[in-house]
Amino acid sequence: MIFLIPLAIWLSTVNCYLAFYKDALQSFRRSLLTAATGIFFFIAAATELLSAVNLINTVSVSSAWIILNVFLIFWYQNLKSRQEGEIWQTARSWVLSSRAFLKNLGALTQGILFTLSGITFLVAVIAPPNNMDALSYHLSRLGYWIQNGNVEHYASHIERAISFSPFSEYIHLHTFLLLGNERVFQLVQWLCLAGILAYISLLVELFSGTRSAMRIALCFAATLPIVVLESMTTQNDLVVAFFILASAFYVFDYAKNRSRSALILLVLSVSLGMMTKGTFVFYALPFGLYLFFFMFFRQDLRKSLAYAVAYLTLGVLWINMPFWLRTYELFQTPIGTVTNGNKNDFGNPAGFISSVSKHTFLHLGFISPQNRYNAFMEAQLKSIHEAVGVPLHESGYGMDFKMNKLNFNEDFAHNFIGMLLILLSLPLLLLTNISRNARWYAGLAFASFLVFCLFISYQVYGSRLHIPFFLLISPVIGLVYSSVLKFVLTRFLLIILWICALPFALLSVTHPLLSTRWFFEKIFPVINSGFHLNINTDNLLNLKQESILYSSPEKIIWGDNWIEIQSLKYFVDSLQARKIGFDFTEASLDYGYQYILRAPERHFEHIAVRNASSKLENPAFVPDCIISEHDEGSVFSYHGKIYFKKWSGTFRWIYVPEKYNQTLPK
């Protein structure tokens, strides 16, 4: 039934084209992006409505998509009869406009975009999800939602699974119920990146950029290391970036064209962005304030402003309120409590300077002989902190700072060349001749980064949280550098970006297309010793992985722990356990256990929960065995029933009821 989703997207795109964009510029891209936003809103609304009546299951979700497609077909018939527009005519128009767009990109840009997108698409489809956050909380919630028939909160040792915004997982929920497996999970972020590139192209054209500006902007965005890596995962930073870029585009689209549809799409984008990730607010806030004052200071737009504010409030509350209420009832706050450690202590202006500098320097580290470059850069950062009177590792301003070298992990990779180009663009902005709207946009993009740094403290994995900023600034990078670089230098820049991005597409440490073991055992030692880099990889086993082409899905998910987990699986299966209790830590790979233990009529629940969600535990749940990541001793009592330790791993134990204690070998 998974075909229902692309069918709905195609029908929506055709309908949007016929209804709104047939005679407009950029008709295909605008139609597709509008359709995608509408489909996303349908997923969010349908999930909450079905959940309210406990109908989160394959039949109900499939029925919802069938109803949507039937509606879209009838809408198309109505549009066709009124406008005499046939699908084949629409398709022909799209082909012609796509050819013209690709011609403007040029062969080099096409080659860069298609090679990177082709490699990441292949990895996203072949490899099962194995990102740490995905296995811990992004995907783990799906199993419990399906079991319970709703998306209500449940007892969980992993607070992030019941307090972090859920929209990306709603998409995964629908695809899983329609397809029956995880095969397309990682395509969500890949497709969102494609949508982001479309928005970047529209922004460049909105600011009257040249073909050179378009090429630089798109290649800058598509070759960012953290973006390349995340496009192959089930995290949600590219999903939220899609809505941030959409919001920024519709703000400036309305400012230029006064289109009512831009305001409607802005309302939908903001509502969905807030449902995706909390960082949406920080990056979108400057653009929202710009539009507010833009409309407020124009007498003829104040009525439209009042309507926009009212519809925005209703849209945000209608789509987000159910989740916020569930979270508030549990944690007495609608945003949960696990993010408290990431908040900045922004009462001191010096702390803001500390935050901005550390977030910036996070991307400026690199490998060098004897690590001299990083030592020099860290000394400069310490000098900045000494000048403002804040210690570099001051509590209240984030984690202890650490200069990056070179990392192929989607949680820690940084954007060295990207940040250099951004910093160099600051003085160039004063010298280049770009439009007034483009300068406003550039100012707001930089302001969004400052707002983020004001509220969110430095974290070693902050690079992925910066993704929206790097993508927001991409049109500016295109406009600035296209105005100062000649044709040959532009091509040279694009080739450098491409060459530097390819290793991240091919050698991701979590799911490499090429074997990272081969690279780090055969190639890297020569480089390491030849340039005196002094990088020790002996204890970094996650750097040395086999290609996903030759690894089993279970091995890809569990890595070097798979042998032990395989033994755990055989033991649990030998019990013929139908009800399995999880006694986990906050960082447990919950979905990894679900993946290898999933079976018909098998039921999972968290037990002996140690946080506020313990009140949601089911007192009638009597597990056939308990998988624990806490050593509860030789005997474990749960709900008045005695369980005995009968299997032990490195940091895992299995407890069984008394009836098995005498029959099973230790």
XYZ file of C-alpha atoms in Angstrom:
666
model
C 0.000 0.000 0.000
C 3.016 2.288 0.121
C 2.256 3.396 -3.451
C -0.623 5.444 -2.009
C 1.865 8.055 -0.768
C 3.638 8.830 -4.099
C 0.256 8.679 -5.830
C -1.087 11.315 -3.445
C 1.988 13.506 -3.935
C 1.703 13.244 -7.729
C -2.037 14.004 -7.759
C -1.537 16.895 -5.325
C 1.228 18.333 -7.481
C -0.949 18.171 -10.595
C -3.864 19.759 -8.782
C -1.740 22.544 -7.311
C -0.337 23.249 -10.745
C -3.771 23.479 -12.361
C -5.350 25.389 -9.479
C -2.619 27.859 -8.533
C 0.560 27.851 -10.623
C -0.288 27.006 -14.231
C 0.685 30.421 -15.525
C 3.257 31.257 -12.858
C 7.030 31.195 -12.961
C 8.691 28.171 -11.312
C 5.349 26.388 -11.691
C 6.625 22.827 -11.207
C 8.794 23.513 -8.149
C 6.096 25.593 -6.490
C 3.431 22.967 -7.237
C 5.557 20.145 -5.847
C 6.536 22.026 -2.687
C 2.943 23.101 -2.056
C 1.790 19.515 -2.521
C 4.461 18.238 -0.140
C 3.407 20.729 2.532
C -0.223 19.684 2.120
C 0.673 15.987 2.371
C 2.724 16.635 5.489
C -0.212 18.445 7.076
C -2.479 15.532 6.179
C -0.111 13.099 7.918
C -0.046 15.196 11.086
C -3.821 15.714 11.207
C -4.719 12.131 10.250
C -2.388 10.712 12.885
C -3.906 12.759 15.690
C -7.476 12.067 14.550
C -6.942 8.301 14.230
C -5.113 8.252 17.542
C -8.060 9.904 19.300
C -10.182 6.829 18.511
C -7.350 4.268 18.956
C -7.169 3.447 15.257
C -3.425 3.619 14.618
C -3.232 0.434 12.555
C -2.605 -0.660 8.977
C -6.266 -0.811 7.920
C -7.179 2.632 9.238
C -4.067 4.380 7.927
C -4.458 2.722 4.504
C -8.106 3.770 4.429
C -7.153 7.361 5.218
C -4.728 7.451 2.284
C -7.283 5.856 -0.044
C -9.835 8.517 0.928
C -7.260 11.242 0.316
C -6.414 9.887 -3.143
C -10.088 9.570 -4.077
C -10.607 13.198 -3.034
C -7.592 14.292 -5.105
C -8.908 12.414 -8.155
C -12.293 14.115 -7.898
C -10.548 17.463 -7.447
C -8.481 16.805 -10.552
C -11.595 15.930 -12.576
C -13.176 19.182 -11.469
C -10.104 21.214 -12.373
C -9.755 19.469 -15.730
C -13.364 20.185 -16.684
C -13.005 23.853 -15.801
C -9.561 24.459 -17.290
C -9.332 21.791 -19.988
C -6.003 20.646 -18.594
C -4.946 17.087 -19.336
C -2.306 15.265 -17.292
C -0.144 14.662 -20.355
C -0.134 18.405 -21.106
C 0.890 19.130 -17.531
C 3.650 16.520 -17.691
C 4.938 17.975 -20.974
C 5.061 21.445 -19.419
C 7.000 20.085 -16.447
C 9.503 18.294 -18.672
C 10.184 21.459 -20.648
C 10.605 23.611 -17.543
C 12.840 20.982 -15.923
C 15.073 20.864 -18.990
C 15.414 24.652 -18.927
C 16.238 24.597 -15.196
C 18.848 21.852 -15.614
C 20.395 23.720 -18.541
C 20.837 26.751 -16.300
C 22.553 24.590 -13.696
C 25.140 23.384 -16.166
C 26.806 19.997 -16.502
C 29.195 20.391 -13.557
C 26.499 21.331 -11.053
C 24.265 18.550 -12.332
C 27.114 16.083 -11.924
C 27.786 17.208 -8.349
C 24.147 17.070 -7.294
C 23.349 13.779 -9.040
C 26.438 11.898 -7.817
C 25.953 12.924 -4.191
C 22.198 12.367 -4.243
C 22.658 9.026 -6.033
C 25.162 7.726 -3.473
C 23.128 8.888 -0.471
C 19.913 7.490 -1.972
C 21.556 4.100 -2.421
C 22.816 4.047 1.173
C 19.490 5.271 2.556
C 17.615 2.442 0.840
C 20.102 -0.391 1.456
C 21.089 0.235 5.071
C 18.622 -0.145 7.947
C 18.407 2.811 10.351
C 21.289 2.565 12.822
C 21.858 6.074 14.123
C 22.129 6.100 17.932
C 19.343 8.648 18.444
C 17.136 6.881 15.919
C 17.466 3.553 17.727
C 17.098 5.142 21.133
C 14.083 7.421 20.728
C 13.261 8.536 17.171
C 12.056 5.114 16.028
C 11.510 3.279 19.309
C 8.214 5.084 19.873
C 6.715 3.567 16.695
C 6.428 0.078 18.166
C 4.575 1.284 21.237
C 2.243 3.521 19.224
C 1.272 0.588 16.996
C 0.824 -1.737 19.978
C -1.374 0.782 21.768
C -3.297 1.920 18.696
C -2.577 5.568 19.507
C 0.230 8.088 19.900
C -0.430 8.771 23.563
C 2.528 8.830 25.923
C 3.528 5.543 27.519
C 5.848 4.464 30.318
C 9.423 4.737 29.056
C 12.899 4.852 30.530
C 13.823 7.101 27.562
C 12.217 10.492 28.236
C 13.206 11.789 24.807
C 10.844 9.242 23.225
C 7.849 10.790 24.984
C 8.804 14.453 25.169
C 10.526 15.372 21.893
C 8.367 16.672 19.031
C 6.963 13.764 17.002
C 6.210 14.858 13.430
C 9.091 13.064 11.671
C 8.086 9.887 13.457
C 4.469 10.347 12.311
C 5.774 10.085 8.738
C 7.741 6.947 9.624
C 4.636 5.543 11.334
C 2.583 5.890 8.134
C 5.279 4.421 5.884
C 5.823 1.483 8.243
C 2.112 0.651 8.430
C 1.720 0.925 4.655
C 4.907 -0.962 3.722
C 5.376 -3.252 6.712
C 9.106 -2.531 7.161
C 11.730 0.198 7.628
C 12.961 0.270 4.021
C 11.982 3.887 3.248
C 12.543 5.452 6.672
C 15.812 7.133 5.674
C 14.328 8.524 2.460
C 12.303 11.043 4.473
C 15.354 13.185 5.202
C 16.766 12.538 1.720
C 13.559 13.841 0.148
C 13.452 16.795 2.538
C 16.944 17.737 1.358
C 15.668 17.666 -2.230
C 12.860 19.996 -1.148
C 15.340 22.264 0.634
C 17.416 22.573 -2.534
C 14.242 23.507 -4.406
C 13.527 26.255 -1.864
C 17.115 27.504 -2.127
C 16.752 27.745 -5.907
C 13.496 29.700 -5.492
C 15.128 32.083 -3.013
C 18.048 32.761 -5.365
C 15.608 33.499 -8.197
C 13.494 35.651 -5.863
C 16.557 37.815 -5.235
C 17.313 37.972 -8.983
C 20.431 35.867 -8.704
C 22.439 34.752 -11.729
C 22.978 31.199 -12.930
C 26.356 31.296 -11.206
C 24.673 32.259 -7.897
C 22.257 29.361 -8.281
C 25.062 26.879 -8.921
C 27.159 28.011 -5.963
C 24.189 28.127 -3.588
C 22.967 24.638 -4.461
C 26.425 23.065 -4.387
C 27.282 24.781 -1.099
C 24.135 23.351 0.514
C 24.390 19.877 -1.018
C 28.073 19.369 -0.108
C 27.936 20.333 3.574
C 29.371 17.265 5.370
C 26.758 17.177 8.128
C 23.981 17.546 5.528
C 25.371 14.728 3.368
C 25.558 12.407 6.375
C 22.151 13.299 7.808
C 20.402 12.790 4.473
C 21.000 9.055 5.002
C 19.536 8.882 8.537
C 16.207 9.002 10.368
C 17.094 12.042 12.455
C 14.948 15.137 11.973
C 17.314 18.071 11.432
C 16.729 18.140 7.666
C 12.988 17.747 8.167
C 12.849 20.792 10.422
C 15.226 22.635 8.059
C 12.713 21.999 5.258
C 10.046 23.895 7.186
C 12.489 26.642 8.216
C 13.536 27.224 4.589
C 9.872 27.093 3.564
C 8.946 29.712 6.163
C 11.792 32.005 5.106
C 10.834 31.682 1.445
C 7.141 32.379 1.983
C 7.966 35.434 4.120
C 9.943 37.019 1.288
C 7.610 35.694 -1.384
C 4.721 37.483 0.322
C 6.790 40.631 0.852
C 7.511 40.773 -2.869
C 4.305 39.436 -4.460
C 1.617 39.958 -1.751
C 0.282 36.482 -2.474
C -2.393 35.178 -0.108
C -1.282 31.608 -0.849
C 2.164 32.463 0.539
C 0.575 33.354 3.885
C -1.434 30.115 3.926
C 1.659 28.037 3.192
C 3.572 30.003 5.822
C 0.942 29.063 8.431
C 1.209 25.382 7.479
C 5.024 25.443 7.466
C 5.250 27.099 10.885
C 2.697 24.696 12.391
C 4.539 21.645 11.069
C 7.978 23.037 11.885
C 7.034 23.503 15.528
C 5.724 19.933 15.540
C 9.070 18.643 14.219
C 11.795 20.082 16.465
C 12.135 22.817 19.063
C 15.002 24.503 17.184
C 12.476 25.645 14.582
C 11.477 28.588 16.790
C 15.007 30.020 17.060
C 15.755 29.953 13.335
C 12.314 31.099 12.185
C 11.843 33.873 14.781
C 13.798 36.644 12.963
C 11.885 35.983 9.732
C 8.568 36.034 11.583
C 9.392 39.369 13.224
C 10.451 40.785 9.861
C 7.119 39.865 8.278
C 5.166 41.179 11.274
C 6.756 44.620 11.118
C 6.713 44.638 7.310
C 2.925 44.245 7.384
C 2.317 46.338 10.509
C 3.941 49.474 9.085
C 1.833 49.284 5.909
C -1.680 50.498 6.423
C -3.099 48.416 3.577
C -1.637 45.191 5.037
C -2.742 45.508 8.672
C -6.020 43.696 8.084
C -4.148 40.862 6.376
C -1.734 40.832 9.316
C -4.592 40.380 11.776
C -5.961 37.462 9.761
C -2.472 35.942 9.404
C -1.829 36.102 13.166
C -5.236 34.567 13.909
C -4.820 31.734 11.399
C -1.247 31.107 12.521
C -2.328 30.835 16.149
C -5.165 28.483 15.260
C -2.970 26.361 12.977
C -0.155 25.998 15.492
C -2.506 25.189 18.367
C -4.734 22.824 16.389
C -1.893 20.653 15.124
C 0.414 20.874 18.177
C -1.939 21.137 21.146
C -2.668 17.385 21.523
C 1.032 16.572 21.896
C 1.681 19.582 24.135
C -1.197 18.624 26.433
C 0.011 15.035 26.694
C 3.498 16.237 27.587
C 2.240 18.855 30.043
C 0.102 16.333 31.898
C 3.170 14.144 32.398
C 5.991 16.645 32.965
C 4.107 19.862 33.913
C 5.680 21.519 30.886
C 4.675 21.152 27.205
C 8.282 20.697 26.073
C 9.406 18.057 28.553
C 12.400 18.267 30.859
C 15.281 16.484 29.111
C 16.360 19.644 27.210
C 16.991 21.664 30.361
C 20.712 20.920 30.228
C 20.980 22.534 26.766
C 19.640 25.922 27.813
C 22.009 28.874 28.017
C 22.456 31.035 31.086
C 21.928 34.213 29.050
C 21.670 36.696 31.906
C 25.269 37.758 31.269
C 26.121 39.421 27.891
C 29.581 37.903 28.103
C 27.943 34.493 28.128
C 26.318 35.299 24.770
C 29.720 36.122 23.271
C 31.030 32.852 24.692
C 28.163 30.900 23.147
C 28.502 32.493 19.701
C 32.258 31.999 19.601
C 32.094 28.354 20.701
C 29.296 27.526 18.242
C 31.392 29.139 15.488
C 34.710 27.522 16.440
C 32.968 24.138 16.557
C 33.276 24.164 12.748
C 36.777 25.617 12.487
C 38.800 22.647 13.679
C 40.782 20.447 11.302
C 43.639 17.940 11.126
C 47.213 19.242 11.067
C 50.755 18.055 11.905
C 51.069 17.649 15.706
C 47.616 19.229 15.922
C 49.248 22.688 15.728
C 46.365 24.309 13.871
C 43.754 23.226 16.416
C 46.014 24.252 19.301
C 46.380 27.701 17.733
C 42.617 28.066 17.160
C 41.781 26.941 20.681
C 44.255 29.512 22.023
C 42.399 32.220 20.090
C 39.099 31.034 21.524
C 40.548 31.124 25.045
C 41.757 34.673 24.385
C 38.225 35.710 23.427
C 36.888 34.229 26.661
C 39.596 35.864 28.745
C 38.761 39.210 27.146
C 35.088 38.960 28.111
C 35.804 37.441 31.513
C 34.200 34.012 31.031
C 36.145 30.745 31.447
C 36.099 28.590 28.336
C 34.613 25.633 30.219
C 32.289 27.631 32.478
C 29.269 25.686 33.743
C 25.968 27.082 32.531
C 27.358 27.676 29.050
C 27.283 24.162 27.662
C 29.621 21.191 27.530
C 33.386 21.468 27.825
C 34.691 22.764 24.510
C 36.587 20.453 22.167
C 38.092 21.333 18.789
C 36.986 18.974 16.033
C 39.470 17.345 13.697
C 37.704 15.278 11.047
C 34.637 13.184 11.762
C 32.466 11.005 9.521
C 29.656 10.555 12.043
C 26.281 12.226 11.429
C 26.205 13.470 15.026
C 29.641 15.086 15.098
C 30.790 15.986 11.566
C 31.401 19.698 11.153
C 31.409 22.095 8.197
C 34.954 23.444 8.022
C 34.932 24.837 4.477
C 31.324 25.970 4.855
C 32.069 28.065 7.937
C 35.173 29.554 6.310
C 33.122 30.625 3.297
C 30.471 32.125 5.576
C 32.999 34.126 7.614
C 34.705 35.373 4.438
C 31.324 36.413 3.026
C 30.750 38.922 5.852
C 33.129 41.618 4.508
C 32.211 40.732 0.936
C 28.554 41.499 1.698
C 29.537 45.148 2.135
C 31.245 45.236 -1.247
C 28.905 43.257 -3.471
C 25.964 44.698 -5.353
C 22.956 42.627 -4.305
C 19.342 43.653 -3.908
C 17.907 45.256 -0.784
C 15.711 42.212 -0.118
C 18.741 39.948 -0.388
C 20.558 42.051 2.218
C 17.546 41.834 4.527
C 17.482 38.096 4.032
C 21.210 37.799 4.771
C 20.795 39.830 7.958
C 17.911 37.650 9.116
C 19.804 34.441 8.360
C 22.733 35.595 10.494
C 20.295 36.790 13.162
C 18.756 33.321 13.289
C 22.158 31.879 14.206
C 22.597 34.498 16.930
C 19.147 33.747 18.356
C 20.013 30.061 18.434
C 23.293 30.802 20.243
C 21.455 33.031 22.718
C 19.171 30.239 23.905
C 21.098 27.019 23.206
C 24.462 26.292 24.796
C 27.464 24.698 23.106
C 27.308 20.930 22.617
C 29.839 18.631 20.965
C 27.067 17.421 18.658
C 25.910 20.962 17.902
C 26.903 20.761 14.240
C 23.682 18.990 13.274
C 21.688 21.626 15.173
C 23.338 24.254 12.950
C 22.074 22.628 9.750
C 19.189 25.129 9.312
C 21.599 28.075 9.530
C 23.994 26.699 6.916
C 21.079 25.989 4.578
C 19.452 29.376 5.223
C 22.698 31.143 4.377
C 23.229 29.147 1.153
C 21.420 31.640 -1.136
C 23.564 34.419 0.347
C 26.750 32.428 -0.312
C 25.615 31.995 -3.908
C 24.815 35.690 -4.394
C 28.020 36.940 -2.768
C 30.578 34.641 -4.358
C 29.000 34.736 -7.809
C 29.555 38.480 -7.805
C 33.284 38.274 -6.984
C 34.428 35.039 -8.617
C 35.099 34.640 -12.305
C 33.826 31.621 -14.257
C 36.989 29.559 -13.823
C 37.227 30.246 -10.076
C 33.556 29.385 -9.645
C 34.106 26.005 -11.272
C 37.197 25.456 -9.135
C 35.193 26.217 -5.953
C 32.445 23.792 -6.957
C 34.937 21.015 -7.677
C 36.642 21.543 -4.294
C 33.276 21.351 -2.504
C 32.420 18.185 -4.424
C 35.727 16.418 -3.734
C 35.514 17.270 -0.028
C 31.920 15.999 0.226
C 32.402 12.631 -1.507
C 34.201 10.919 1.416
C 31.277 11.748 3.711
C 28.837 10.158 1.272
C 30.976 7.037 0.860
C 32.597 6.542 4.264
C 29.974 7.266 6.900
C 31.090 5.457 10.048
C 27.560 4.205 10.757
C 26.706 2.884 7.288
C 29.625 3.175 4.844
C 29.113 2.302 1.202
C 32.848 1.633 1.013
C 34.568 -0.198 3.838
C 35.915 2.228 6.417
C 37.946 -0.658 7.838
C 39.886 -0.773 4.584
C 40.422 3.004 4.652
C 41.539 3.259 8.282
C 43.702 0.137 8.196
C 45.340 0.528 4.746
C 45.185 4.172 3.664
C 44.922 6.367 6.743
C 48.034 5.060 8.602
C 50.220 6.251 5.697
C 48.595 9.696 5.784
C 48.689 9.790 9.589
C 52.399 9.060 9.841
C 53.415 11.000 6.737
C 51.865 14.242 7.955
C 52.529 13.588 11.675
C 48.822 13.953 12.499
C 49.148 11.873 15.672
C 45.586 10.546 15.434
C 45.027 7.284 17.311
C 42.295 5.118 15.770
C 43.165 1.871 17.569
C 40.395 2.228 20.150
C 37.856 3.802 17.813
C 36.245 0.598 16.564
C 33.259 2.438 15.124
C 35.610 3.934 12.540
C 36.395 0.500 11.125
C 33.185 -0.873 9.663
C 32.532 -3.200 6.749
C 30.584 -1.949 3.750
C 26.806 -2.115 4.106
C 26.831 -4.131 0.881
C 28.369 -7.067 2.743
C 26.843 -6.737 6.220
C 23.553 -8.108 7.507
C 20.946 -5.594 8.728
C 21.387 -6.876 12.288
C 25.153 -6.413 12.100
C 24.709 -2.883 10.722
C 22.405 -1.981 13.621
C 24.352 -3.591 16.457
C 27.900 -3.465 15.112
C 30.427 -5.269 17.295
C 27.693 -6.079 19.833
C 25.806 -8.291 17.367
C 27.357 -11.583 18.554
C 26.167 -10.921 22.094
C 22.761 -9.649 20.953
C 22.372 -12.743 18.773
C 22.834 -14.886 21.863
C 20.252 -12.752 23.687
C 17.793 -13.230 20.828
C 18.217 -17.017 20.805
C 17.671 -17.160 24.560
C 14.500 -15.035 24.442
C 13.133 -17.076 21.540
C 13.824 -20.287 23.435
C 11.480 -19.043 26.162
C 8.740 -18.537 23.554
C 8.198 -15.238 25.332
C 5.223 -13.213 24.143
C 5.400 -10.413 26.728
C 8.828 -8.841 27.134
C 9.647 -6.216 29.747
C 12.396 -3.662 29.136
C 14.389 -2.327 32.101
C 16.503 0.174 30.184
C 18.799 3.167 30.585
C 18.075 6.563 28.997
C 20.590 5.827 26.222
C 19.331 2.322 25.403
C 18.980 1.238 21.770
C 15.296 0.425 22.271
C 14.444 0.097 18.588
C 17.441 -2.184 18.055
C 15.937 -4.654 20.519
C 12.512 -4.335 18.925
C 14.029 -4.938 15.482
C 15.701 -8.263 16.347
C 12.947 -9.517 18.695
C 9.917 -8.499 16.636
C 7.498 -11.405 16.119
C 3.723 -11.923 15.686
C 1.786 -11.346 18.910
C 4.946 -10.314 20.780
C 4.404 -7.340 23.071
C 6.987 -4.953 24.580
C 6.648 -2.615 27.548
C 9.023 -0.670 29.759
C 8.934 -1.789 33.370
C 10.296 -0.379 36.669
C 10.495 3.064 35.020
C 12.512 5.632 36.977
C 11.030 8.917 35.725
C 7.697 10.746 35.646
C 6.228 8.357 33.071
C 6.274 5.547 35.650
C 2.666 6.479 36.429
C 1.772 5.194 32.923
C 3.026 1.665 33.601
C 0.421 -1.040 33.090
C -0.079 -2.814 36.451
C -1.649 -5.784 34.645
C 1.425 -6.382 32.468
C 3.149 -9.632 33.512
C 6.269 -10.146 31.352
C 7.419 -13.599 30.314
C 10.959 -12.280 30.635
C 12.717 -9.020 31.427
C 15.649 -7.669 29.437
C 17.534 -5.349 31.753
C 20.415 -2.934 31.315
C 20.519 -2.504 35.087
C 22.055 -5.283 37.150
C 19.165 -5.905 39.513
C 21.001 -8.700 41.348
C 20.308 -12.396 41.147
C 16.607 -11.939 41.957
C 14.317 -9.181 40.688
C 10.820 -8.555 42.048
C 8.331 -6.807 39.766
C 4.644 -6.297 40.564
C 4.867 -8.936 43.278
C 6.358 -11.558 40.971
C 9.853 -12.984 41.371
C 12.279 -13.090 38.402
C 15.660 -14.827 38.379
C 18.769 -13.827 36.440
C 19.380 -16.585 33.839
C 21.388 -14.859 31.078
C 24.198 -12.330 31.312
C 25.961 -10.211 28.710
C 28.411 -7.334 28.942
C 25.913 -4.761 30.164
C 22.704 -6.749 29.696
C 20.865 -9.326 31.769
C 17.732 -11.411 31.256
C 15.428 -12.258 34.136
C 12.873 -15.064 33.895
C 9.888 -16.050 36.063
C 10.217 -18.738 38.685
C 8.668 -21.388 36.416
C 11.767 -21.258 34.175
C 14.316 -21.080 36.970
C 14.706 -24.836 37.458
C 14.457 -25.862 33.803
C 16.807 -23.463 32.016
C 20.595 -23.816 32.082
C 22.577 -20.884 33.434
